[in-house]
Amino acid sequence: MADSVKKRRVLKRRIGIVGYGHLGAYLVQEVLKRDDVELAFVWNRSVEKVQGQVEDKFILSDLDKFAERNADLIVEVAHPSITEEYGEAFLDVADYMVGSPTALANQKVETKLREKANTCGHALYVPAGAFWGAQDIKKMADRGSLKGLKVTMRKHPSSFKLNSPLKEKNDSIGADAAVLYDGPVRDLCPLAPNNVNTMAAAAIAAHNLGFDVVRGCLVSDPSLTDFHIVEVDVTGPGDAAKGKAFTVKTVRTNPAQVGAVTGTATYASFLSSMLGARELRF
């Protein structure tokens, strides 16, 4: 009995990291520093970017061979297409954290992963990232008391990676701030897959509203040279038309360099989600 308890205590959770951009590299280094988890593998589309940065034994050159590394948790921080292509297969062998939840704006992808998570014995997670108040909003959604949710993101124009037609609109920004988009999060995700993971996480938390009712607003602001700003507007029970509804507004100012897609505080938030394999469990 004592031996089995001791064995459980020394077992480390094995984490596989898919993607080695700024966030992926940060997560890899943090895992390597810790005693309670260990790195199962790291994969990047361009393997040359990882070579020389991580010991060769950790580098997975062919993502199709992920199951050979016996990860307990696989964390995607690469691109939404990874979830579309590998999400179900990852869940066959490990818990899976979707670091690019804009992939879930595709209804077919979301449905497939939800169904898989309900039958495979492994958990599906979405990290909160820069989304402040995720758990409280999810509790309201669970009770059906969440009536409205809007997330506004303000960034320097160079911090956006956009597809048409938002790309052209952002490229034409002059000295003044301009709204690039204001509407349902579902329609925004394919236009800004690298920038609106916070909004996708909001749509997952607000599951009684979902991607079609949760609203997202992108503001391109040349004056924001040191920060990203994320505003979350929550509406609960009451008469909103008469100004008598429950409301909460949070404003998160996240330090970020010009051109950075992800603010610095988001890194630590993501790490906490990963290490606890918590936040928004499907």
Coordinates of C-alpha atoms in Angstrom, one line a residue:
M1 CA 0.0 0.0 0.0
A2 CA 2.7 2.4 1.0
D3 CA 4.8 1.6 -2.1
S4 CA 1.8 2.2 -4.4
V5 CA 1.1 5.6 -2.8
K6 CA 4.8 6.5 -3.1
K7 CA 4.8 5.5 -6.8
R8 CA 1.8 7.7 -7.6
R9 CA 3.5 10.6 -5.9
V10 CA 6.7 10.4 -8.0
L11 CA 4.9 10.0 -11.3
K12 CA 5.2 13.1 -13.4
R13 CA 2.5 14.2 -15.9
R14 CA 4.0 14.0 -19.4
I15 CA 3.2 17.0 -21.6
G16 CA 3.5 17.2 -25.4
I17 CA 3.7 20.7 -26.9
V18 CA 2.5 21.2 -30.5
G19 CA 4.0 24.5 -31.8
Y20 CA 7.2 26.3 -31.0
G21 CA 6.4 30.0 -31.5
H22 CA 6.9 32.5 -28.7
L23 CA 4.2 30.9 -26.5
G24 CA 5.3 27.3 -27.3
A25 CA 8.9 28.1 -26.5
Y26 CA 7.9 29.7 -23.2
L27 CA 5.8 26.6 -22.2
V28 CA 8.6 24.2 -23.1
Q29 CA 11.2 26.0 -21.0
E30 CA 8.8 26.2 -18.1
V31 CA 8.0 22.5 -18.2
L32 CA 11.8 21.7 -18.3
K33 CA 12.3 23.8 -15.2
R34 CA 9.7 21.9 -13.1
D35 CA 9.8 18.8 -11.0
D36 CA 6.1 17.9 -11.2
V37 CA 5.8 17.5 -15.0
E38 CA 8.1 16.4 -17.8
L39 CA 8.3 17.1 -21.5
A40 CA 7.0 14.2 -23.7
F41 CA 7.7 16.0 -27.0
V42 CA 7.8 19.3 -28.8
W43 CA 6.7 19.5 -32.5
N44 CA 7.0 22.4 -34.8
R45 CA 6.1 22.7 -38.5
S46 CA 9.6 23.9 -39.2
V47 CA 11.7 21.5 -37.1
E48 CA 14.8 23.7 -37.7
K49 CA 13.4 26.3 -35.4
V50 CA 13.5 23.8 -32.5
Q51 CA 16.8 22.1 -33.2
G52 CA 19.5 23.6 -31.0
Q53 CA 16.9 25.0 -28.7
V54 CA 15.7 21.7 -27.2
E55 CA 17.5 18.4 -26.7
D56 CA 17.0 16.2 -29.7
K57 CA 15.3 13.5 -27.6
F58 CA 12.4 15.8 -27.0
I59 CA 11.9 16.8 -30.7
L60 CA 9.1 15.1 -32.6
S61 CA 9.7 15.4 -36.3
D62 CA 6.6 13.7 -37.5
L63 CA 3.4 14.7 -35.7
D64 CA 1.7 11.5 -37.0
K65 CA 3.9 9.6 -34.5
F66 CA 2.7 11.6 -31.4
A67 CA 1.2 8.5 -29.7
E68 CA 4.7 6.9 -29.4
R69 CA 5.7 9.6 -26.9
N70 CA 3.0 8.5 -24.3
A71 CA 1.9 12.1 -23.4
D72 CA -0.7 12.5 -20.7
L73 CA -1.6 16.0 -22.0
I74 CA -1.1 17.4 -25.4
V75 CA -1.2 21.2 -25.7
E76 CA -1.7 22.9 -29.1
V77 CA -0.2 26.3 -29.5
A78 CA 0.4 26.3 -33.3
H79 CA -2.6 26.9 -35.5
P80 CA -6.4 26.1 -35.5
S81 CA -5.8 23.6 -38.3
I82 CA -4.0 21.3 -35.9
T83 CA -7.2 20.8 -33.9
E84 CA -9.2 20.2 -37.1
E85 CA -6.7 17.5 -38.3
Y86 CA -5.5 15.9 -35.1
G87 CA -7.9 16.8 -32.3
E88 CA -9.8 13.5 -32.3
A89 CA -6.7 11.4 -32.6
F90 CA -5.0 13.3 -29.7
L91 CA -8.0 12.6 -27.5
D92 CA -7.6 8.8 -28.2
V93 CA -4.4 8.8 -26.2
A94 CA -4.3 11.8 -24.0
D95 CA -6.1 14.9 -22.5
Y96 CA -6.0 17.7 -25.0
M97 CA -5.8 21.5 -24.5
V98 CA -6.9 23.6 -27.5
G99 CA -4.6 26.6 -27.4
S100 CA -6.2 28.0 -30.6
P101 CA -9.9 27.7 -29.8
T102 CA -10.8 29.7 -32.9
A103 CA -10.9 26.2 -34.5
L104 CA -14.1 25.5 -32.5
A105 CA -15.9 28.3 -34.4
N106 CA -16.3 25.6 -37.1
Q107 CA -19.4 23.9 -35.8
K108 CA -18.5 20.5 -37.2
V109 CA -15.1 20.6 -35.5
E110 CA -16.6 21.6 -32.1
T111 CA -19.3 18.9 -32.4
K112 CA -16.8 16.2 -33.2
L113 CA -14.5 17.1 -30.4
R114 CA -17.3 17.3 -27.8
E115 CA -18.7 13.9 -28.8
K116 CA -15.2 12.4 -28.7
A117 CA -14.4 13.9 -25.3
N118 CA -17.7 12.4 -23.9
T119 CA -16.8 8.9 -25.0
C120 CA -13.0 8.6 -25.0
G121 CA -12.1 8.8 -21.4
H122 CA -9.9 11.9 -21.9
A123 CA -10.6 15.5 -21.1
L124 CA -10.8 18.4 -23.6
Y125 CA -9.7 21.9 -22.3
V126 CA -9.6 25.4 -23.5
P127 CA -7.3 27.8 -21.6
A128 CA -8.6 31.1 -20.4
G129 CA -5.5 33.0 -21.8
A130 CA -6.4 36.7 -21.8
F131 CA -10.0 36.1 -21.0
W132 CA -10.7 37.5 -17.6
G133 CA -13.6 36.1 -15.5
A134 CA -14.0 32.9 -17.5
Q135 CA -15.2 30.7 -14.6
D136 CA -17.7 33.3 -13.3
I137 CA -19.1 33.6 -16.8
K138 CA -19.3 29.9 -17.2
K139 CA -21.2 29.6 -13.9
M140 CA -23.7 32.2 -15.2
A141 CA -24.1 30.2 -18.4
D142 CA -24.6 27.0 -16.4
R143 CA -27.5 28.7 -14.5
G144 CA -28.9 30.3 -17.7
S145 CA -28.5 33.7 -16.1
L146 CA -26.0 35.0 -18.7
K147 CA -28.0 37.2 -21.2
G148 CA -25.2 38.9 -23.1
L149 CA -21.4 39.0 -23.6
K150 CA -19.2 41.2 -25.6
V151 CA -15.4 41.1 -25.8
T152 CA -13.5 44.1 -27.3
M153 CA -9.8 43.8 -28.2
R154 CA -7.7 46.9 -28.8
K155 CA -4.3 46.5 -30.3
H156 CA -1.7 48.3 -32.4
P157 CA -2.2 47.6 -36.1
S158 CA 1.0 45.6 -36.3
S159 CA -0.2 43.2 -33.7
F160 CA -3.0 41.9 -35.9
K161 CA -2.6 39.0 -38.3
L162 CA -5.7 39.1 -40.4
N163 CA -7.3 37.6 -43.5
S164 CA -9.3 39.6 -46.1
P165 CA -11.2 41.8 -45.9
L166 CA -10.0 42.8 -42.4
K167 CA -6.4 42.8 -43.5
E168 CA -6.9 45.5 -46.1
K169 CA -9.0 47.5 -43.7
N170 CA -6.2 47.3 -41.1
D171 CA -3.5 48.1 -43.6
S172 CA -5.3 51.4 -44.4
I173 CA -5.3 52.6 -40.8
G174 CA -3.9 56.1 -40.4
A175 CA -3.2 58.0 -37.1
D176 CA -6.6 57.4 -35.6
A177 CA -8.1 54.2 -34.1
A178 CA -10.7 52.4 -36.1
V179 CA -13.1 49.5 -35.6
L180 CA -12.2 46.6 -37.8
Y181 CA -15.1 44.4 -36.8
D182 CA -18.1 44.3 -34.5
G183 CA -20.4 41.3 -34.7
P184 CA -20.7 37.6 -33.9
V185 CA -17.6 35.8 -32.8
R186 CA -18.2 32.9 -35.1
D187 CA -17.9 35.0 -38.2
L188 CA -14.8 36.8 -36.9
C189 CA -12.7 33.7 -36.0
P190 CA -11.8 32.7 -39.6
L191 CA -10.9 36.3 -40.4
A192 CA -8.5 36.6 -37.4
P193 CA -7.6 33.1 -36.3
N194 CA -4.4 34.2 -34.5
N195 CA -5.8 37.2 -32.7
V196 CA -9.2 36.3 -31.3
N197 CA -8.6 33.2 -29.2
T198 CA -9.8 35.2 -26.2
M199 CA -13.1 35.7 -27.9
A200 CA -13.4 32.1 -28.8
A201 CA -12.7 31.1 -25.2
A202 CA -15.5 33.6 -24.2
A203 CA -17.9 31.8 -26.6
I204 CA -17.0 28.4 -25.0
A205 CA -17.5 29.7 -21.5
A206 CA -20.8 31.4 -22.4
H207 CA -22.1 28.1 -23.8
N208 CA -25.7 29.1 -23.5
L209 CA -25.0 31.9 -26.0
G210 CA -22.3 30.3 -28.1
F211 CA -20.3 31.6 -31.0
D212 CA -23.3 33.1 -32.8
V213 CA -24.6 35.3 -29.9
V214 CA -21.3 36.3 -28.1
R215 CA -20.1 39.5 -29.8
G216 CA -16.5 40.4 -30.7
C217 CA -15.1 43.8 -31.5
L218 CA -11.7 44.4 -32.9
V219 CA -10.2 47.9 -32.7
S220 CA -7.0 48.8 -34.4
D221 CA -5.3 51.7 -32.5
P222 CA -1.9 53.1 -33.5
S223 CA -1.5 54.7 -30.1
L224 CA -1.2 51.4 -28.3
T225 CA 2.5 50.9 -28.5
D226 CA 2.9 49.3 -25.0
F227 CA -0.3 47.4 -24.3
H228 CA -3.1 45.2 -25.6
I229 CA -6.5 46.1 -24.0
V230 CA -9.3 43.5 -23.6
E231 CA -12.7 44.7 -22.4
V232 CA -15.3 42.2 -21.3
D233 CA -18.9 43.4 -21.0
V234 CA -21.3 40.9 -19.2
T235 CA -25.1 41.3 -19.0
G236 CA -27.1 39.2 -16.7
P237 CA -30.7 39.1 -15.4
G238 CA -32.9 42.2 -15.4
D239 CA -34.2 44.8 -17.8
A240 CA -31.3 45.9 -19.9
A241 CA -33.4 48.3 -21.9
K242 CA -34.3 50.3 -18.8
G243 CA -30.7 50.1 -17.4
K244 CA -31.8 47.8 -14.6
A245 CA -29.9 44.6 -15.6
F246 CA -27.0 43.0 -13.8
T247 CA -23.8 44.1 -15.6
V248 CA -20.1 43.6 -15.1
K249 CA -17.4 45.3 -17.2
T250 CA -13.7 44.4 -16.9
V251 CA -10.8 46.1 -18.6
R252 CA -7.5 44.2 -18.8
T253 CA -4.4 46.1 -19.8
N254 CA -1.8 43.6 -20.9
P255 CA 1.8 44.7 -21.6
A256 CA 2.9 43.9 -25.1
Q257 CA 5.5 45.1 -27.5
V258 CA 4.6 46.6 -30.9
G259 CA 3.9 43.8 -33.3
A260 CA 3.4 41.1 -30.6
V261 CA 0.3 39.0 -31.2
T262 CA 0.2 37.8 -27.5
G263 CA 0.5 40.0 -24.5
T264 CA 3.1 39.1 -21.8
A265 CA 0.6 38.4 -19.0
T266 CA -1.2 35.8 -21.2
Y267 CA 1.9 33.6 -21.1
A268 CA 1.7 33.0 -17.3
S269 CA -2.1 32.6 -17.5
F270 CA -1.8 29.9 -20.2
L271 CA 0.9 28.2 -18.1
S272 CA -1.3 28.0 -15.1
S273 CA -4.1 26.5 -17.2
M274 CA -1.8 23.9 -18.6
L275 CA -0.2 22.9 -15.3
G276 CA -3.6 22.5 -13.7
A277 CA -5.2 21.2 -16.9
R278 CA -8.2 23.3 -15.9
E279 CA -10.2 26.4 -17.0
L280 CA -12.8 25.5 -19.6
R281 CA -13.4 21.8 -19.6
F282 CA -15.9 20.6 -22.2

